[in-house]
Amino acid sequence: MSDRNLTEAIDRYLNGEMQGEELLRFEDLRRNNPDIDRQIAEHKSFLAALKHYGERLQLEERLNAIHEEIDVHTLKEELQIKPNWIIQLWRHHHSKISVAASIAIFAVLITLFFTGNLKRNDPAYMQLRQEIAQVKQSTAILGRQNRNLDNKVNAVKAAIKNTNPGSFAGTGFALTSNGYLVTNYHVVKGADSVYVQNADGESFHAKIIYTEPQNDIAFLQINDESFKPLGSVPYNIRKGKSDLGEDVFTVGYPSDAIRFSPGYLTSPSGFDGDSTAYEVSIAARPGNSGGPLLDTRGNLIGIISGKQSKYETSSFAKKSSYLMEAIQNIPADSLSKPLTLNSRNGLAGLSRTQQIKKLQNFIFMVKVYN
């Protein structure tokens, strides 16, 4: 039996195409001929390799994409905003990069071996040796790149221990369903980048589009692809003045969990007679800065902006009329989407617990990276 006929017979045998007397004869031949038995075992291993070869090619393509994705220029930026991302990427993929070239070598050699085309005096053999040498060189380069990247990741790990990954700054709340938020200017002052986090723990990148330092107001726009519209904003901005003794409340992030704080309006002016702010008796902490101040019907009457250090429950809130003026002052070229305020109040008539449930998705923790 020629080598080619034997290879075809082994294929048919392993694929279950032999039957009856032919199958019995071939099995008998296998038992009595150790060389044929060895070839069958090798061919079986070869078929198994081919079965997974397509998957390995896809793996190599993915590895190439990953390798393109990791570069020194993005490393610094990623460290500032999402340092753990690089480490997780390396943990998942660094071992695969080092074997990609070996897979290619293995596939070429085993194919030539079983087809009988691997001959030392064949020009194709010499060309193959050159190509293998090139692949080995590429593998060595990949190995050095892997070690360099490993060193970079270790440097990132060390830097994370000594770098503030983002300071917990304050609170912001939605003006529209399409990603426009407002907070205090002092919350985002000096920030290189800003992230906001919702009640479900989802974080989104945001950019500062306009500020009014004199009124301690800053406007943000969520510009993250993963952000989805919020739905109708449940509160509207109250245009009239609020009265002394009026019940008010705020919802914000004085810590890493959302918190409700009730109170009442104690003065029509803020610190040192500031007519642009209210004084309120409310248990607000620094993280509440930038949060909404609402009346019992859920109308927005101000923005929490600070507290009186001498008194635990004495805080200040910028009046909503100044927020309205600031919105009108936003340059048109700063807005990539329409900024249309809600004119209907969806919180009036609800109990306080129901109001808070509807509010939670529109209140955000604000984190800054310097």
Tab-separated table of C-alpha atoms in Angstrom:
chain	number	residue	atom	x	y	z
A	1	MET	CA	0.000	0.000	0.000
A	2	SER	CA	1.455	3.378	-1.029
A	3	ASP	CA	1.934	6.165	1.491
A	4	ARG	CA	-0.887	8.151	-0.082
A	5	ASN	CA	-3.284	5.187	-0.061
A	6	LEU	CA	-2.321	4.457	3.539
A	7	THR	CA	-3.009	8.053	4.561
A	8	GLU	CA	-6.424	7.908	2.855
A	9	ALA	CA	-7.177	4.579	4.569
A	10	ILE	CA	-6.230	6.023	7.961
A	11	ASP	CA	-8.522	9.007	7.292
A	12	ARG	CA	-11.444	6.727	6.460
A	13	TYR	CA	-10.711	4.549	9.473
A	14	LEU	CA	-10.596	7.446	11.935
A	15	ASN	CA	-13.693	9.062	10.392
A	16	GLY	CA	-15.684	5.848	10.849
A	17	GLU	CA	-16.132	5.275	7.104
A	18	MET	CA	-14.792	1.689	7.130
A	19	GLN	CA	-17.286	-1.098	7.629
A	20	GLY	CA	-17.562	-4.882	7.538
A	21	GLU	CA	-14.679	-6.929	6.277
A	22	GLU	CA	-12.623	-3.891	5.289
A	23	LEU	CA	-12.717	-2.629	8.854
A	24	LEU	CA	-11.743	-6.046	10.258
A	25	ARG	CA	-8.821	-6.342	7.861
A	26	PHE	CA	-7.540	-2.858	8.698
A	27	GLU	CA	-7.772	-3.431	12.443
A	28	ASP	CA	-5.931	-6.708	12.030
A	29	LEU	CA	-3.258	-4.884	10.014
A	30	ARG	CA	-2.961	-2.314	12.769
A	31	ARG	CA	-2.504	-4.979	15.446
A	32	ASN	CA	0.181	-6.779	13.501
A	33	ASN	CA	2.082	-3.757	12.220
A	34	PRO	CA	3.447	-1.433	14.924
A	35	ASP	CA	4.543	1.140	12.324
A	36	ILE	CA	0.999	1.504	10.969
A	37	ASP	CA	-0.371	1.661	14.512
A	38	ARG	CA	2.061	4.493	15.228
A	39	GLN	CA	1.024	6.363	12.075
A	40	ILE	CA	-2.632	6.034	13.024
A	41	ALA	CA	-1.923	7.489	16.464
A	42	GLU	CA	0.060	10.383	14.938
A	43	HIS	CA	-2.620	11.046	12.357
A	44	LYS	CA	-5.269	11.095	15.070
A	45	SER	CA	-3.249	13.737	16.920
A	46	PHE	CA	-2.848	15.647	13.684
A	47	LEU	CA	-6.627	15.706	13.074
A	48	ALA	CA	-7.174	16.917	16.614
A	49	ALA	CA	-4.710	19.740	15.963
A	50	LEU	CA	-6.505	20.708	12.775
A	51	LYS	CA	-9.825	20.715	14.598
A	52	HIS	CA	-8.592	23.456	16.896
A	53	TYR	CA	-6.424	25.237	14.375
A	54	GLY	CA	-9.199	27.593	13.267
A	55	GLU	CA	-9.786	28.598	16.858
A	56	ARG	CA	-6.089	29.204	17.302
A	57	LEU	CA	-5.993	31.475	14.265
A	58	GLN	CA	-8.859	33.487	15.750
A	59	LEU	CA	-6.929	33.642	19.006
A	60	GLU	CA	-3.889	34.990	17.196
A	61	GLU	CA	-6.017	37.703	15.559
A	62	ARG	CA	-7.405	38.681	18.941
A	63	LEU	CA	-3.910	38.775	20.406
A	64	ASN	CA	-2.744	41.066	17.614
A	65	ALA	CA	-5.658	43.375	18.364
A	66	ILE	CA	-4.804	43.333	22.054
A	67	HIS	CA	-1.166	44.064	21.307
A	68	GLU	CA	-2.183	47.050	19.177
A	69	GLU	CA	-4.446	48.248	21.963
A	70	ILE	CA	-1.705	48.395	24.607
A	71	ASP	CA	0.710	51.280	24.102
A	72	VAL	CA	2.766	53.598	26.201
A	73	HIS	CA	0.838	56.744	25.275
A	74	THR	CA	-2.458	55.479	26.685
A	75	LEU	CA	-0.839	53.973	29.780
A	76	LYS	CA	-0.563	57.270	31.633
A	77	GLU	CA	-4.119	58.330	30.838
A	78	GLU	CA	-5.533	54.948	31.822
A	79	LEU	CA	-3.629	55.125	35.088
A	80	GLN	CA	-5.306	58.428	35.858
A	81	ILE	CA	-8.854	57.299	35.128
A	82	LYS	CA	-9.022	53.492	35.241
A	83	PRO	CA	-5.693	52.077	36.462
A	84	ASN	CA	-7.041	48.604	37.178
A	85	TRP	CA	-8.115	48.188	33.528
A	86	ILE	CA	-4.542	47.724	32.323
A	87	ILE	CA	-3.756	45.194	35.005
A	88	GLN	CA	-6.876	43.178	34.276
A	89	LEU	CA	-6.109	43.247	30.537
A	90	TRP	CA	-2.587	41.989	31.158
A	91	ARG	CA	-3.767	39.242	33.506
A	92	HIS	CA	-6.181	37.930	30.915
A	93	HIS	CA	-3.962	38.043	27.830
A	94	HIS	CA	-0.215	38.243	28.501
A	95	SER	CA	0.358	34.471	28.497
A	96	LYS	CA	-1.408	34.104	25.148
A	97	ILE	CA	0.816	36.589	23.343
A	98	SER	CA	3.925	34.491	23.941
A	99	VAL	CA	2.443	31.340	22.359
A	100	ALA	CA	0.878	32.852	19.229
A	101	ALA	CA	3.966	32.448	17.044
A	102	SER	CA	4.576	28.908	18.351
A	103	ILE	CA	1.105	27.919	17.184
A	104	ALA	CA	1.913	29.096	13.662
A	105	ILE	CA	5.194	27.116	13.599
A	106	PHE	CA	3.505	23.961	14.885
A	107	ALA	CA	0.704	24.139	12.316
A	108	VAL	CA	3.107	24.537	9.367
A	109	LEU	CA	5.482	21.768	10.435
A	110	ILE	CA	2.877	19.147	11.239
A	111	THR	CA	1.027	19.768	7.968
A	112	LEU	CA	4.196	19.342	5.895
A	113	PHE	CA	5.234	16.253	7.861
A	114	PHE	CA	2.030	14.332	7.220
A	115	THR	CA	1.771	15.329	3.600
A	116	GLY	CA	5.311	14.059	2.986
A	117	ASN	CA	6.536	17.399	1.623
A	118	LEU	CA	9.198	18.043	4.254
A	119	LYS	CA	12.427	17.122	2.430
A	120	ARG	CA	15.806	18.606	3.199
A	121	ASN	CA	16.863	18.874	-0.454
A	122	ASP	CA	13.650	20.617	-1.492
A	123	PRO	CA	13.873	24.412	-2.134
A	124	ALA	CA	10.546	24.721	-0.331
A	125	TYR	CA	12.221	23.197	2.730
A	126	MET	CA	14.949	25.833	2.646
A	127	GLN	CA	12.376	28.591	2.287
A	128	LEU	CA	10.455	27.117	5.204
A	129	ARG	CA	13.584	27.180	7.357
A	130	GLN	CA	14.044	30.869	6.562
A	131	GLU	CA	10.431	31.607	7.405
A	132	ILE	CA	10.706	29.655	10.654
A	133	ALA	CA	13.820	31.638	11.549
A	134	GLN	CA	11.848	34.847	10.955
A	135	VAL	CA	8.990	33.573	13.105
A	136	LYS	CA	11.453	32.641	15.861
A	137	GLN	CA	12.882	36.152	15.652
A	138	SER	CA	9.367	37.596	15.919
A	139	THR	CA	8.710	35.337	18.886
A	140	ALA	CA	11.846	36.636	20.582
A	141	ILE	CA	10.718	40.212	19.934
A	142	LEU	CA	7.295	39.412	21.367
A	143	GLY	CA	8.989	37.919	24.395
A	144	ARG	CA	10.983	41.094	24.969
A	145	GLN	CA	7.863	43.200	24.490
A	146	ASN	CA	6.032	40.994	26.979
A	147	ARG	CA	8.803	41.449	29.529
A	148	ASN	CA	8.838	45.196	28.937
A	149	LEU	CA	5.077	45.353	29.314
A	150	ASP	CA	5.306	43.219	32.442
A	151	ASN	CA	7.715	45.776	33.871
A	152	LYS	CA	5.307	48.572	32.950
A	153	VAL	CA	2.404	46.797	34.630
A	154	ASN	CA	4.488	46.304	37.758
A	155	ALA	CA	5.298	50.007	37.638
A	156	VAL	CA	1.588	50.772	37.308
A	157	LYS	CA	0.854	48.591	40.331
A	158	ALA	CA	3.460	50.421	42.328
A	159	ALA	CA	2.182	53.777	41.128
A	160	ILE	CA	-1.376	52.900	42.115
A	161	LYS	CA	-0.230	52.515	45.719
A	162	ASN	CA	1.150	56.053	45.643
A	163	THR	CA	-1.396	57.720	43.359
A	164	ASN	CA	-4.820	58.963	44.312
A	165	PRO	CA	-7.084	57.041	41.880
A	166	GLY	CA	-9.749	59.708	42.156
A	167	SER	CA	-10.913	61.893	44.980
A	168	PHE	CA	-14.463	61.623	46.228
A	169	ALA	CA	-15.683	65.148	45.566
A	170	GLY	CA	-19.411	65.640	45.887
A	171	THR	CA	-22.834	65.323	44.311
A	172	GLY	CA	-24.432	66.338	41.020
A	173	PHE	CA	-27.915	66.009	39.628
A	174	ALA	CA	-29.506	65.777	36.188
A	175	LEU	CA	-30.966	68.781	34.403
A	176	THR	CA	-32.064	66.728	31.398
A	177	SER	CA	-32.475	63.070	30.532
A	178	ASN	CA	-29.725	63.176	27.870
A	179	GLY	CA	-26.775	63.656	30.224
A	180	TYR	CA	-26.554	67.308	31.308
A	181	LEU	CA	-25.783	67.648	35.031
A	182	VAL	CA	-25.117	70.476	37.461
A	183	THR	CA	-22.869	70.564	40.523
A	184	ASN	CA	-20.778	73.073	42.465
A	185	TYR	CA	-17.802	74.704	40.811
A	186	HIS	CA	-15.614	73.959	43.835
A	187	VAL	CA	-16.378	70.244	43.407
A	188	VAL	CA	-14.728	70.037	39.967
A	189	LYS	CA	-12.252	72.918	40.209
A	190	GLY	CA	-8.826	71.884	38.870
A	191	ALA	CA	-10.008	68.463	37.663
A	192	ASP	CA	-8.135	66.804	34.784
A	193	SER	CA	-11.032	64.412	34.296
A	194	VAL	CA	-14.427	63.858	35.892
A	195	TYR	CA	-16.493	60.719	36.427
A	196	VAL	CA	-20.024	60.453	37.761
A	197	GLN	CA	-21.547	57.379	39.365
A	198	ASN	CA	-25.242	56.543	39.630
A	199	ALA	CA	-27.143	54.745	42.385
A	200	ASP	CA	-26.484	51.376	40.688
A	201	GLY	CA	-22.720	51.876	40.911
A	202	GLU	CA	-22.262	52.525	37.178
A	203	SER	CA	-19.574	55.099	36.351
A	204	PHE	CA	-19.588	57.415	33.339
A	205	HIS	CA	-17.022	59.832	31.993
A	206	ALA	CA	-18.224	63.446	31.961
A	207	LYS	CA	-16.798	66.725	30.703
A	208	ILE	CA	-17.122	70.223	32.122
A	209	ILE	CA	-18.957	72.376	29.591
A	210	TYR	CA	-19.439	75.652	31.499
A	211	THR	CA	-18.714	77.144	34.923
A	212	GLU	CA	-19.665	80.238	36.897
A	213	PRO	CA	-17.138	80.415	39.738
A	214	GLN	CA	-18.783	83.520	41.216
A	215	ASN	CA	-21.957	81.506	41.818
A	216	ASP	CA	-20.159	78.219	42.542
A	217	ILE	CA	-21.983	76.483	39.671
A	218	ALA	CA	-20.585	74.031	37.116
A	219	PHE	CA	-22.322	72.181	34.304
A	220	LEU	CA	-21.272	68.701	33.159
A	221	GLN	CA	-22.207	66.557	30.208
A	222	ILE	CA	-21.936	62.771	30.318
A	223	ASN	CA	-20.064	61.811	27.152
A	224	ASP	CA	-19.706	58.092	27.797
A	225	GLU	CA	-20.870	55.642	25.111
A	226	SER	CA	-22.298	53.312	27.759
A	227	PHE	CA	-24.637	55.996	29.114
A	228	LYS	CA	-28.329	55.565	28.330
A	229	PRO	CA	-30.991	58.310	28.560
A	230	LEU	CA	-32.470	58.634	32.038
A	231	GLY	CA	-36.091	59.210	31.195
A	232	SER	CA	-38.121	62.255	32.173
A	233	VAL	CA	-36.549	64.338	34.964
A	234	PRO	CA	-39.093	64.178	37.834
A	235	TYR	CA	-38.516	67.668	39.279
A	236	ASN	CA	-38.683	71.174	37.879
A	237	ILE	CA	-36.957	74.399	38.917
A	238	ARG	CA	-38.986	76.615	41.218
A	239	LYS	CA	-38.884	80.226	40.066
A	240	GLY	CA	-40.464	81.893	43.106
A	241	LYS	CA	-38.866	82.542	46.486
A	242	SER	CA	-39.098	80.075	49.338
A	243	ASP	CA	-40.395	81.010	52.784
A	244	LEU	CA	-38.747	80.853	56.192
A	245	GLY	CA	-39.603	77.684	58.055
A	246	GLU	CA	-40.452	75.821	54.850
A	247	ASP	CA	-39.624	72.110	54.950
A	248	VAL	CA	-36.850	71.104	52.558
A	249	PHE	CA	-34.696	68.057	51.901
A	250	THR	CA	-31.699	66.924	49.911
A	251	VAL	CA	-30.477	63.614	48.484
A	252	GLY	CA	-26.790	63.184	47.804
A	253	TYR	CA	-23.499	61.425	48.419
A	254	PRO	CA	-21.827	62.532	51.644
A	255	SER	CA	-20.282	59.031	51.527
A	256	ASP	CA	-20.158	56.199	49.002
A	257	ALA	CA	-23.886	55.521	49.545
A	258	ILE	CA	-26.770	57.801	48.642
A	259	ARG	CA	-28.242	59.598	51.656
A	260	PHE	CA	-31.429	61.516	52.449
A	261	SER	CA	-31.269	64.581	54.725
A	262	PRO	CA	-34.406	66.537	55.812
A	263	GLY	CA	-34.465	70.097	57.156
A	264	TYR	CA	-36.063	73.517	56.898
A	265	LEU	CA	-35.216	76.961	55.585
A	266	THR	CA	-33.814	79.214	58.325
A	267	SER	CA	-32.766	82.381	56.469
A	268	PRO	CA	-33.386	84.063	53.099
A	269	SER	CA	-29.661	84.823	52.831
A	270	GLY	CA	-26.528	82.754	53.085
A	271	PHE	CA	-23.177	83.172	54.775
A	272	ASP	CA	-22.332	86.727	55.769
A	273	GLY	CA	-25.575	88.058	54.258
A	274	ASP	CA	-25.088	86.477	50.798
A	275	SER	CA	-28.368	87.241	49.000
A	276	THR	CA	-27.701	84.619	46.291
A	277	ALA	CA	-28.077	81.768	48.791
A	278	TYR	CA	-30.390	80.365	51.440
A	279	GLU	CA	-29.408	79.210	54.886
A	280	VAL	CA	-30.985	75.872	55.778
A	281	SER	CA	-30.976	73.735	58.880
A	282	ILE	CA	-30.025	70.414	57.377
A	283	ALA	CA	-27.476	67.698	58.165
A	284	ALA	CA	-25.240	68.187	55.143
A	285	ARG	CA	-21.624	67.055	54.883
A	286	PRO	CA	-18.940	68.029	52.323
A	287	GLY	CA	-20.004	65.269	49.920
A	288	ASN	CA	-23.477	66.825	49.722
A	289	SER	CA	-22.009	69.809	47.871
A	290	GLY	CA	-23.640	70.110	44.453
A	291	GLY	CA	-26.755	68.189	45.476
A	292	PRO	CA	-30.330	69.397	44.953
A	293	LEU	CA	-32.335	71.232	47.608
A	294	LEU	CA	-36.046	70.495	47.144
A	295	ASP	CA	-39.283	71.582	48.809
A	296	THR	CA	-41.965	69.194	50.028
A	297	ARG	CA	-43.590	69.009	46.576
A	298	GLY	CA	-40.278	68.094	44.946
A	299	ASN	CA	-39.590	71.474	43.326
A	300	LEU	CA	-35.895	72.356	43.016
A	301	ILE	CA	-35.229	75.507	45.070
A	302	GLY	CA	-31.436	75.462	45.276
A	303	ILE	CA	-28.070	73.692	45.152
A	304	ILE	CA	-26.312	72.677	48.369
A	305	SER	CA	-23.028	74.609	48.319
A	306	GLY	CA	-21.505	74.620	51.811
A	307	LYS	CA	-22.037	74.584	55.546
A	308	GLN	CA	-21.339	76.700	58.609
A	309	SER	CA	-18.462	74.991	60.372
A	310	LYS	CA	-19.540	76.250	63.793
A	311	TYR	CA	-22.955	74.622	63.573
A	312	GLU	CA	-23.461	70.980	62.589
A	313	THR	CA	-26.831	71.491	60.877
A	314	SER	CA	-26.357	74.958	59.400
A	315	SER	CA	-25.795	74.783	55.636
A	316	PHE	CA	-26.137	76.992	52.584
A	317	ALA	CA	-27.702	76.511	49.170
A	318	LYS	CA	-27.393	78.609	46.008
A	319	LYS	CA	-30.857	79.819	45.010
A	320	SER	CA	-32.510	78.240	41.967
A	321	SER	CA	-32.970	81.630	40.285
A	322	TYR	CA	-29.186	81.883	39.881
A	323	LEU	CA	-29.100	78.378	38.461
A	324	MET	CA	-31.633	79.481	35.831
A	325	GLU	CA	-29.486	82.498	34.944
A	326	ALA	CA	-26.385	80.300	34.657
A	327	ILE	CA	-28.194	77.908	32.321
A	328	GLN	CA	-29.105	80.806	30.048
A	329	ASN	CA	-25.451	81.904	30.036
A	330	ILE	CA	-24.124	78.586	28.686
A	331	PRO	CA	-22.590	79.271	25.249
A	332	ALA	CA	-24.529	77.590	22.466
A	333	ASP	CA	-21.367	76.070	20.998
A	334	SER	CA	-20.757	74.222	24.301
A	335	LEU	CA	-23.909	72.165	23.827
A	336	SER	CA	-23.707	69.141	21.551
A	337	LYS	CA	-27.264	68.123	22.452
A	338	PRO	CA	-30.393	70.111	23.288
A	339	LEU	CA	-30.632	71.293	26.896
A	340	THR	CA	-34.378	71.405	27.467
A	341	LEU	CA	-35.547	71.727	31.065
A	342	ASN	CA	-38.499	69.788	32.386
A	343	SER	CA	-41.527	72.009	33.095
A	344	ARG	CA	-43.606	69.393	34.897
A	345	ASN	CA	-43.215	68.152	38.439
A	346	GLY	CA	-43.538	64.383	38.772
A	347	LEU	CA	-42.969	64.348	42.537
A	348	ALA	CA	-45.907	66.442	43.782
A	349	GLY	CA	-48.447	64.435	45.746
A	350	LEU	CA	-46.071	61.538	46.419
A	351	SER	CA	-44.909	60.442	49.848
A	352	ARG	CA	-41.340	61.254	50.785
A	353	THR	CA	-40.193	57.663	50.301
A	354	GLN	CA	-41.801	57.567	46.837
A	355	GLN	CA	-40.174	60.884	45.951
A	356	ILE	CA	-36.745	59.597	46.951
A	357	LYS	CA	-37.185	56.403	44.918
A	358	LYS	CA	-37.947	58.473	41.818
A	359	LEU	CA	-35.063	60.842	42.527
A	360	GLN	CA	-32.276	58.299	43.015
A	361	ASN	CA	-31.579	57.647	39.330
A	362	PHE	CA	-31.087	61.384	38.718
A	363	ILE	CA	-28.596	62.021	41.534
A	364	PHE	CA	-24.915	61.238	40.885
A	365	MET	CA	-21.735	60.917	42.884
A	366	VAL	CA	-19.039	63.137	41.352
A	367	LYS	CA	-15.389	62.037	41.385
A	368	VAL	CA	-12.507	64.112	40.091
A	369	TYR	CA	-9.021	63.106	38.927
A	370	ASN	CA	-6.213	65.628	39.207
